Amino acid sequence: AIVALSRRRSAQARERQNEHLSEHIGDEIAAALTLTGQTANGLHGDALDLARLPEVHASLADGRIDWPKAGVFARELRAVPAAAARDIAAAVLPDAPDMTTAQIRGALRRLVLAFDPDAAQQRKAAAARDTEVVVWTETSGNAALAGRELPEADALAVDRRLTALARWLSDRGAEG
């Protein structure tokens, strides 16, 4: 349904020569399914990626794999050309029902790197454009803070600095 909606909105945008008609598909999905915008956008991307992988979609539809496993295929093969993505998926899919999502991810990444040794650098560069700091409320009522898609060295340095500050505070009687 999400792929059909996306194709419909894209066709409407082309027909009316108004690219804005396809800009808010995620918002439509969010409203229809009562999701956050971020979750809806992720679902939209995964659905479009699964449309490129008909064998994975069929395996999901038949119950051989579940949604989290299908999502791993979708995200790990997103940057790979469609024909190669289908071939890579076909190599992992027979064993996928008995694999964890981490095992599927690892197998796919190894095959993607074998297909395109520069893929890891390209993925890292593309992801760096989505660098962000995210804050959310935990179920306990406390807050959490995360830096996403940061350069690894910077993330490690920030972790060490925050840990040192926390120890300093703790040594001076701060709770937590």
mmCIF file with all atom_site columns, C-alpha atoms in Angstrom:
data_model
loop_
_atom_site.group_PDB
_atom_site.id
_atom_site.type_symbol
_atom_site.label_atom_id
_atom_site.label_alt_id
_atom_site.label_comp_id
_atom_site.label_asym_id
_atom_site.label_entity_id
_atom_site.label_seq_id
_atom_site.pdbx_PDB_ins_code
_atom_site.Cartn_x
_atom_site.Cartn_y
_atom_site.Cartn_z
_atom_site.occupancy
_atom_site.B_iso_or_equiv
_atom_site.pdbx_formal_charge
_atom_site.auth_seq_id
_atom_site.auth_comp_id
_atom_site.auth_asym_id
_atom_site.auth_atom_id
_atom_site.pdbx_PDB_model_num
ATOM 1   C CA . ALA A 1 1   ? 0.000  0.000   0.000   1.00 0.00 ? 1   ALA A CA 1
ATOM 2   C CA . ILE A 1 2   ? 2.855  2.362   0.833   1.00 0.00 ? 2   ILE A CA 1
ATOM 3   C CA . VAL A 1 3   ? 4.594  1.694   -2.471  1.00 0.00 ? 3   VAL A CA 1
ATOM 4   C CA . ALA A 1 4   ? 1.292  2.219   -4.331  1.00 0.00 ? 4   ALA A CA 1
ATOM 5   C CA . LEU A 1 5   ? 0.734  5.523   -2.503  1.00 0.00 ? 5   LEU A CA 1
ATOM 6   C CA . SER A 1 6   ? 4.276  6.634   -3.277  1.00 0.00 ? 6   SER A CA 1
ATOM 7   C CA . ARG A 1 7   ? 3.956  5.776   -6.965  1.00 0.00 ? 7   ARG A CA 1
ATOM 8   C CA . ARG A 1 8   ? 0.584  7.524   -7.142  1.00 0.00 ? 8   ARG A CA 1
ATOM 9   C CA . ARG A 1 9   ? 1.923  10.725  -5.568  1.00 0.00 ? 9   ARG A CA 1
ATOM 10  C CA . SER A 1 10  ? 5.001  10.674  -7.812  1.00 0.00 ? 10  SER A CA 1
ATOM 11  C CA . ALA A 1 11  ? 2.818  10.233  -10.911 1.00 0.00 ? 11  ALA A CA 1
ATOM 12  C CA . GLN A 1 12  ? 0.561  13.089  -9.780  1.00 0.00 ? 12  GLN A CA 1
ATOM 13  C CA . ALA A 1 13  ? 3.599  15.305  -9.261  1.00 0.00 ? 13  ALA A CA 1
ATOM 14  C CA . ARG A 1 14  ? 4.851  14.540  -12.787 1.00 0.00 ? 14  ARG A CA 1
ATOM 15  C CA . GLU A 1 15  ? 1.425  14.963  -14.411 1.00 0.00 ? 15  GLU A CA 1
ATOM 16  C CA . ARG A 1 16  ? 0.803  18.307  -12.726 1.00 0.00 ? 16  ARG A CA 1
ATOM 17  C CA . GLN A 1 17  ? 4.456  19.388  -12.958 1.00 0.00 ? 17  GLN A CA 1
ATOM 18  C CA . ASN A 1 18  ? 4.427  20.063  -9.216  1.00 0.00 ? 18  ASN A CA 1
ATOM 19  C CA . GLU A 1 19  ? 7.156  18.200  -7.328  1.00 0.00 ? 19  GLU A CA 1
ATOM 20  C CA . HIS A 1 20  ? 5.618  19.318  -4.028  1.00 0.00 ? 20  HIS A CA 1
ATOM 21  C CA . LEU A 1 21  ? 2.843  16.746  -4.431  1.00 0.00 ? 21  LEU A CA 1
ATOM 22  C CA . SER A 1 22  ? 5.281  13.960  -3.574  1.00 0.00 ? 22  SER A CA 1
ATOM 23  C CA . GLU A 1 23  ? 7.090  15.689  -0.703  1.00 0.00 ? 23  GLU A CA 1
ATOM 24  C CA . HIS A 1 24  ? 4.726  14.692  2.089   1.00 0.00 ? 24  HIS A CA 1
ATOM 25  C CA . ILE A 1 25  ? 4.203  10.970  1.556   1.00 0.00 ? 25  ILE A CA 1
ATOM 26  C CA . GLY A 1 26  ? 5.715  10.275  4.962   1.00 0.00 ? 26  GLY A CA 1
ATOM 27  C CA . ASP A 1 27  ? 3.237  12.687  6.543   1.00 0.00 ? 27  ASP A CA 1
ATOM 28  C CA . GLU A 1 28  ? 0.342  10.882  4.864   1.00 0.00 ? 28  GLU A CA 1
ATOM 29  C CA . ILE A 1 29  ? 1.631  7.535   6.121   1.00 0.00 ? 29  ILE A CA 1
ATOM 30  C CA . ALA A 1 30  ? 2.115  8.952   9.616   1.00 0.00 ? 30  ALA A CA 1
ATOM 31  C CA . ALA A 1 31  ? -1.444 10.268  9.715   1.00 0.00 ? 31  ALA A CA 1
ATOM 32  C CA . ALA A 1 32  ? -2.986 7.101   8.300   1.00 0.00 ? 32  ALA A CA 1
ATOM 33  C CA . LEU A 1 33  ? -1.093 4.730   10.598  1.00 0.00 ? 33  LEU A CA 1
ATOM 34  C CA . THR A 1 34  ? -0.775 6.989   13.664  1.00 0.00 ? 34  THR A CA 1
ATOM 35  C CA . LEU A 1 35  ? 3.027  7.001   13.518  1.00 0.00 ? 35  LEU A CA 1
ATOM 36  C CA . THR A 1 36  ? 5.648  9.634   14.140  1.00 0.00 ? 36  THR A CA 1
ATOM 37  C CA . GLY A 1 37  ? 6.994  11.335  11.046  1.00 0.00 ? 37  GLY A CA 1
ATOM 38  C CA . GLN A 1 38  ? 10.391 9.708   11.513  1.00 0.00 ? 38  GLN A CA 1
ATOM 39  C CA . THR A 1 39  ? 8.899  6.226   11.843  1.00 0.00 ? 39  THR A CA 1
ATOM 40  C CA . ALA A 1 40  ? 6.653  6.775   8.825   1.00 0.00 ? 40  ALA A CA 1
ATOM 41  C CA . ASN A 1 41  ? 9.562  8.021   6.717   1.00 0.00 ? 41  ASN A CA 1
ATOM 42  C CA . GLY A 1 42  ? 11.583 4.949   7.693   1.00 0.00 ? 42  GLY A CA 1
ATOM 43  C CA . LEU A 1 43  ? 8.683  2.670   6.830   1.00 0.00 ? 43  LEU A CA 1
ATOM 44  C CA . HIS A 1 44  ? 8.281  4.451   3.487   1.00 0.00 ? 44  HIS A CA 1
ATOM 45  C CA . GLY A 1 45  ? 11.968 3.979   2.660   1.00 0.00 ? 45  GLY A CA 1
ATOM 46  C CA . ASP A 1 46  ? 11.931 0.326   3.681   1.00 0.00 ? 46  ASP A CA 1
ATOM 47  C CA . ALA A 1 47  ? 8.800  -0.340  1.614   1.00 0.00 ? 47  ALA A CA 1
ATOM 48  C CA . LEU A 1 48  ? 10.348 1.240   -1.481  1.00 0.00 ? 48  LEU A CA 1
ATOM 49  C CA . ASP A 1 49  ? 13.535 -0.741  -0.956  1.00 0.00 ? 49  ASP A CA 1
ATOM 50  C CA . LEU A 1 50  ? 11.609 -4.005  -0.531  1.00 0.00 ? 50  LEU A CA 1
ATOM 51  C CA . ALA A 1 51  ? 9.818  -3.314  -3.813  1.00 0.00 ? 51  ALA A CA 1
ATOM 52  C CA . ARG A 1 52  ? 13.281 -3.668  -5.429  1.00 0.00 ? 52  ARG A CA 1
ATOM 53  C CA . LEU A 1 53  ? 13.726 -7.062  -3.747  1.00 0.00 ? 53  LEU A CA 1
ATOM 54  C CA . PRO A 1 54  ? 10.738 -9.184  -4.780  1.00 0.00 ? 54  PRO A CA 1
ATOM 55  C CA . GLU A 1 55  ? 12.199 -12.428 -3.368  1.00 0.00 ? 55  GLU A CA 1
ATOM 56  C CA . VAL A 1 56  ? 12.653 -10.800 0.043   1.00 0.00 ? 56  VAL A CA 1
ATOM 57  C CA . HIS A 1 57  ? 9.138  -9.386  -0.120  1.00 0.00 ? 57  HIS A CA 1
ATOM 58  C CA . ALA A 1 58  ? 7.766  -12.818 -1.039  1.00 0.00 ? 58  ALA A CA 1
ATOM 59  C CA . SER A 1 59  ? 9.663  -14.406 1.845   1.00 0.00 ? 59  SER A CA 1
ATOM 60  C CA . LEU A 1 60  ? 8.141  -11.824 4.199   1.00 0.00 ? 60  LEU A CA 1
ATOM 61  C CA . ALA A 1 61  ? 4.650  -12.370 2.771   1.00 0.00 ? 61  ALA A CA 1
ATOM 62  C CA . ASP A 1 62  ? 5.013  -16.154 3.143   1.00 0.00 ? 62  ASP A CA 1
ATOM 63  C CA . GLY A 1 63  ? 6.138  -15.824 6.747   1.00 0.00 ? 63  GLY A CA 1
ATOM 64  C CA . ARG A 1 64  ? 9.618  -17.260 6.197   1.00 0.00 ? 64  ARG A CA 1
ATOM 65  C CA . ILE A 1 65  ? 11.150 -14.041 7.527   1.00 0.00 ? 65  ILE A CA 1
ATOM 66  C CA . ASP A 1 66  ? 9.681  -11.318 9.719   1.00 0.00 ? 66  ASP A CA 1
ATOM 67  C CA . TRP A 1 67  ? 9.559  -7.540  9.288   1.00 0.00 ? 67  TRP A CA 1
ATOM 68  C CA . PRO A 1 68  ? 12.797 -6.803  11.198  1.00 0.00 ? 68  PRO A CA 1
ATOM 69  C CA . LYS A 1 69  ? 14.712 -9.225  8.961   1.00 0.00 ? 69  LYS A CA 1
ATOM 70  C CA . ALA A 1 70  ? 13.128 -7.825  5.804   1.00 0.00 ? 70  ALA A CA 1
ATOM 71  C CA . GLY A 1 71  ? 14.074 -4.339  6.989   1.00 0.00 ? 71  GLY A CA 1
ATOM 72  C CA . VAL A 1 72  ? 17.712 -5.399  7.308   1.00 0.00 ? 72  VAL A CA 1
ATOM 73  C CA . PHE A 1 73  ? 17.702 -6.555  3.683   1.00 0.00 ? 73  PHE A CA 1
ATOM 74  C CA . ALA A 1 74  ? 16.051 -3.291  2.613   1.00 0.00 ? 74  ALA A CA 1
ATOM 75  C CA . ARG A 1 75  ? 18.467 -0.998  4.454   1.00 0.00 ? 75  ARG A CA 1
ATOM 76  C CA . GLU A 1 76  ? 21.679 -2.932  3.797   1.00 0.00 ? 76  GLU A CA 1
ATOM 77  C CA . LEU A 1 77  ? 21.012 -3.179  0.061   1.00 0.00 ? 77  LEU A CA 1
ATOM 78  C CA . ARG A 1 78  ? 19.607 0.354   -0.367  1.00 0.00 ? 78  ARG A CA 1
ATOM 79  C CA . ALA A 1 79  ? 22.718 1.770   -2.052  1.00 0.00 ? 79  ALA A CA 1
ATOM 80  C CA . VAL A 1 80  ? 23.369 -1.275  -4.262  1.00 0.00 ? 80  VAL A CA 1
ATOM 81  C CA . PRO A 1 81  ? 22.074 -1.286  -7.866  1.00 0.00 ? 81  PRO A CA 1
ATOM 82  C CA . ALA A 1 82  ? 18.839 -3.267  -8.134  1.00 0.00 ? 82  ALA A CA 1
ATOM 83  C CA . ALA A 1 83  ? 20.138 -6.289  -10.066 1.00 0.00 ? 83  ALA A CA 1
ATOM 84  C CA . ALA A 1 84  ? 23.135 -6.733  -7.771  1.00 0.00 ? 84  ALA A CA 1
ATOM 85  C CA . ALA A 1 85  ? 20.920 -6.183  -4.705  1.00 0.00 ? 85  ALA A CA 1
ATOM 86  C CA . ARG A 1 86  ? 18.632 -9.005  -5.838  1.00 0.00 ? 86  ARG A CA 1
ATOM 87  C CA . ASP A 1 87  ? 21.639 -11.315 -6.391  1.00 0.00 ? 87  ASP A CA 1
ATOM 88  C CA . ILE A 1 88  ? 23.115 -10.498 -2.977  1.00 0.00 ? 88  ILE A CA 1
ATOM 89  C CA . ALA A 1 89  ? 19.740 -10.975 -1.292  1.00 0.00 ? 89  ALA A CA 1
ATOM 90  C CA . ALA A 1 90  ? 19.309 -14.326 -3.058  1.00 0.00 ? 90  ALA A CA 1
ATOM 91  C CA . ALA A 1 91  ? 22.614 -15.524 -1.600  1.00 0.00 ? 91  ALA A CA 1
ATOM 92  C CA . VAL A 1 92  ? 21.540 -14.803 1.998   1.00 0.00 ? 92  VAL A CA 1
ATOM 93  C CA . LEU A 1 93  ? 17.782 -15.353 1.849   1.00 0.00 ? 93  LEU A CA 1
ATOM 94  C CA . PRO A 1 94  ? 17.750 -19.187 2.028   1.00 0.00 ? 94  PRO A CA 1
ATOM 95  C CA . ASP A 1 95  ? 19.479 -19.111 5.437   1.00 0.00 ? 95  ASP A CA 1
ATOM 96  C CA . ALA A 1 96  ? 17.743 -15.959 6.711   1.00 0.00 ? 96  ALA A CA 1
ATOM 97  C CA . PRO A 1 97  ? 14.903 -17.712 8.588   1.00 0.00 ? 97  PRO A CA 1
ATOM 98  C CA . ASP A 1 98  ? 17.458 -19.305 10.919  1.00 0.00 ? 98  ASP A CA 1
ATOM 99  C CA . MET A 1 99  ? 19.672 -16.215 11.247  1.00 0.00 ? 99  MET A CA 1
ATOM 100 C CA . THR A 1 100 ? 19.452 -13.266 13.614  1.00 0.00 ? 100 THR A CA 1
ATOM 101 C CA . THR A 1 101 ? 19.140 -9.766  12.198  1.00 0.00 ? 101 THR A CA 1
ATOM 102 C CA . ALA A 1 102 ? 22.792 -9.161  13.167  1.00 0.00 ? 102 ALA A CA 1
ATOM 103 C CA . GLN A 1 103 ? 23.881 -12.269 11.269  1.00 0.00 ? 103 GLN A CA 1
ATOM 104 C CA . ILE A 1 104 ? 21.892 -11.205 8.200   1.00 0.00 ? 104 ILE A CA 1
ATOM 105 C CA . ARG A 1 105 ? 23.375 -7.711  8.412   1.00 0.00 ? 105 ARG A CA 1
ATOM 106 C CA . GLY A 1 106 ? 26.907 -9.110  8.639   1.00 0.00 ? 106 GLY A CA 1
ATOM 107 C CA . ALA A 1 107 ? 26.412 -11.500 5.727   1.00 0.00 ? 107 ALA A CA 1
ATOM 108 C CA . LEU A 1 108 ? 24.906 -8.773  3.547   1.00 0.00 ? 108 LEU A CA 1
ATOM 109 C CA . ARG A 1 109 ? 27.666 -6.298  4.389   1.00 0.00 ? 109 ARG A CA 1
ATOM 110 C CA . ARG A 1 110 ? 30.360 -8.830  3.476   1.00 0.00 ? 110 ARG A CA 1
ATOM 111 C CA . LEU A 1 111 ? 28.679 -9.499  0.126   1.00 0.00 ? 111 LEU A CA 1
ATOM 112 C CA . VAL A 1 112 ? 28.150 -5.795  -0.569  1.00 0.00 ? 112 VAL A CA 1
ATOM 113 C CA . LEU A 1 113 ? 31.829 -5.131  0.136   1.00 0.00 ? 113 LEU A CA 1
ATOM 114 C CA . ALA A 1 114 ? 32.814 -7.994  -2.156  1.00 0.00 ? 114 ALA A CA 1
ATOM 115 C CA . PHE A 1 115 ? 30.577 -6.511  -4.859  1.00 0.00 ? 115 PHE A CA 1
ATOM 116 C CA . ASP A 1 116 ? 31.794 -2.935  -4.308  1.00 0.00 ? 116 ASP A CA 1
ATOM 117 C CA . PRO A 1 117 ? 34.856 -2.424  -2.072  1.00 0.00 ? 117 PRO A CA 1
ATOM 118 C CA . ASP A 1 118 ? 34.162 1.333   -1.963  1.00 0.00 ? 118 ASP A CA 1
ATOM 119 C CA . ALA A 1 119 ? 30.621 0.775   -0.657  1.00 0.00 ? 119 ALA A CA 1
ATOM 120 C CA . ALA A 1 120 ? 31.522 1.220   3.013   1.00 0.00 ? 120 ALA A CA 1
ATOM 121 C CA . GLN A 1 121 ? 33.123 4.623   2.395   1.00 0.00 ? 121 GLN A CA 1
ATOM 122 C CA . GLN A 1 122 ? 30.188 5.735   0.247   1.00 0.00 ? 122 GLN A CA 1
ATOM 123 C CA . ARG A 1 123 ? 27.696 4.625   2.909   1.00 0.00 ? 123 ARG A CA 1
ATOM 124 C CA . LYS A 1 124 ? 29.669 6.416   5.613   1.00 0.00 ? 124 LYS A CA 1
ATOM 125 C CA . ALA A 1 125 ? 29.834 9.647   3.586   1.00 0.00 ? 125 ALA A CA 1
ATOM 126 C CA . ALA A 1 126 ? 26.116 9.518   2.774   1.00 0.00 ? 126 ALA A CA 1
ATOM 127 C CA . ALA A 1 127 ? 25.188 8.852   6.396   1.00 0.00 ? 127 ALA A CA 1
ATOM 128 C CA . ALA A 1 128 ? 27.372 11.725  7.613   1.00 0.00 ? 128 ALA A CA 1
ATOM 129 C CA . ARG A 1 129 ? 24.906 14.094  5.956   1.00 0.00 ? 129 ARG A CA 1
ATOM 130 C CA . ASP A 1 130 ? 22.352 12.912  8.555   1.00 0.00 ? 130 ASP A CA 1
ATOM 131 C CA . THR A 1 131 ? 24.444 13.772  11.624  1.00 0.00 ? 131 THR A CA 1
ATOM 132 C CA . GLU A 1 132 ? 22.223 14.738  14.541  1.00 0.00 ? 132 GLU A CA 1
ATOM 133 C CA . VAL A 1 133 ? 21.907 14.810  18.292  1.00 0.00 ? 133 VAL A CA 1
ATOM 134 C CA . VAL A 1 134 ? 18.666 13.269  19.521  1.00 0.00 ? 134 VAL A CA 1
ATOM 135 C CA . VAL A 1 135 ? 17.011 13.618  22.927  1.00 0.00 ? 135 VAL A CA 1
ATOM 136 C CA . TRP A 1 136 ? 14.080 11.515  24.088  1.00 0.00 ? 136 TRP A CA 1
ATOM 137 C CA . THR A 1 137 ? 12.247 10.599  27.261  1.00 0.00 ? 137 THR A CA 1
ATOM 138 C CA . GLU A 1 138 ? 12.814 7.112   28.625  1.00 0.00 ? 138 GLU A CA 1
ATOM 139 C CA . THR A 1 139 ? 9.927  5.103   30.055  1.00 0.00 ? 139 THR A CA 1
ATOM 140 C CA . SER A 1 140 ? 11.311 5.858   33.523  1.00 0.00 ? 140 SER A CA 1
ATOM 141 C CA . GLY A 1 141 ? 10.719 9.578   33.011  1.00 0.00 ? 141 GLY A CA 1
ATOM 142 C CA . ASN A 1 142 ? 14.436 10.332  32.690  1.00 0.00 ? 142 ASN A CA 1
ATOM 143 C CA . ALA A 1 143 ? 15.964 11.501  29.431  1.00 0.00 ? 143 ALA A CA 1
ATOM 144 C CA . ALA A 1 144 ? 18.406 9.965   26.962  1.00 0.00 ? 144 ALA A CA 1
ATOM 145 C CA . LEU A 1 145 ? 20.825 11.680  24.608  1.00 0.00 ? 145 LEU A CA 1
ATOM 146 C CA . ALA A 1 146 ? 22.426 10.238  21.486  1.00 0.00 ? 146 ALA A CA 1
ATOM 147 C CA . GLY A 1 147 ? 24.687 11.504  18.763  1.00 0.00 ? 147 GLY A CA 1
ATOM 148 C CA . ARG A 1 148 ? 23.982 9.784   15.455  1.00 0.00 ? 148 ARG A CA 1
ATOM 149 C CA . GLU A 1 149 ? 26.161 9.409   12.364  1.00 0.00 ? 149 GLU A CA 1
ATOM 150 C CA . LEU A 1 150 ? 29.072 11.222  13.999  1.00 0.00 ? 150 LEU A CA 1
ATOM 151 C CA . PRO A 1 151 ? 32.665 10.576  12.969  1.00 0.00 ? 151 PRO A CA 1
ATOM 152 C CA . GLU A 1 152 ? 33.830 7.632   15.094  1.00 0.00 ? 152 GLU A CA 1
ATOM 153 C CA . ALA A 1 153 ? 36.805 9.471   16.598  1.00 0.00 ? 153 ALA A CA 1
ATOM 154 C CA . ASP A 1 154 ? 34.590 12.397  17.637  1.00 0.00 ? 154 ASP A CA 1
ATOM 155 C CA . ALA A 1 155 ? 32.013 10.074  19.206  1.00 0.00 ? 155 ALA A CA 1
ATOM 156 C CA . LEU A 1 156 ? 34.717 8.265   21.192  1.00 0.00 ? 156 LEU A CA 1
ATOM 157 C CA . ALA A 1 157 ? 36.194 11.569  22.363  1.00 0.00 ? 157 ALA A CA 1
ATOM 158 C CA . VAL A 1 158 ? 32.777 12.858  23.473  1.00 0.00 ? 158 VAL A CA 1
ATOM 159 C CA . ASP A 1 159 ? 32.089 9.573   25.289  1.00 0.00 ? 159 ASP A CA 1
ATOM 160 C CA . ARG A 1 160 ? 35.369 9.822   27.174  1.00 0.00 ? 160 ARG A CA 1
ATOM 161 C CA . ARG A 1 161 ? 34.765 13.474  28.041  1.00 0.00 ? 161 ARG A CA 1
ATOM 162 C CA . LEU A 1 162 ? 31.216 12.880  29.290  1.00 0.00 ? 162 LEU A CA 1
ATOM 163 C CA . THR A 1 163 ? 32.372 9.855   31.293  1.00 0.00 ? 163 THR A CA 1
ATOM 164 C CA . ALA A 1 164 ? 35.148 11.918  32.895  1.00 0.00 ? 164 ALA A CA 1
ATOM 165 C CA . LEU A 1 165 ? 32.685 14.688  33.762  1.00 0.00 ? 165 LEU A CA 1
ATOM 166 C CA . ALA A 1 166 ? 30.253 12.154  35.240  1.00 0.00 ? 166 ALA A CA 1
ATOM 167 C CA . ARG A 1 167 ? 33.018 10.624  37.380  1.00 0.00 ? 167 ARG A CA 1
ATOM 168 C CA . TRP A 1 168 ? 34.066 14.096  38.536  1.00 0.00 ? 168 TRP A CA 1
ATOM 169 C CA . LEU A 1 169 ? 30.469 14.879  39.553  1.00 0.00 ? 169 LEU A CA 1
ATOM 170 C CA . SER A 1 170 ? 30.058 11.490  41.240  1.00 0.00 ? 170 SER A CA 1
ATOM 171 C CA . ASP A 1 171 ? 33.286 11.946  43.197  1.00 0.00 ? 171 ASP A CA 1
ATOM 172 C CA . ARG A 1 172 ? 31.824 15.210  44.510  1.00 0.00 ? 172 ARG A CA 1
ATOM 173 C CA . GLY A 1 173 ? 28.592 13.656  45.713  1.00 0.00 ? 173 GLY A CA 1
ATOM 174 C CA . ALA A 1 174 ? 26.261 13.935  42.692  1.00 0.00 ? 174 ALA A CA 1
ATOM 175 C CA . GLU A 1 175 ? 23.776 11.080  42.518  1.00 0.00 ? 175 GLU A CA 1
ATOM 176 C CA . GLY A 1 176 ? 23.364 8.877   39.480  1.00 0.00 ? 176 GLY A CA 1
#
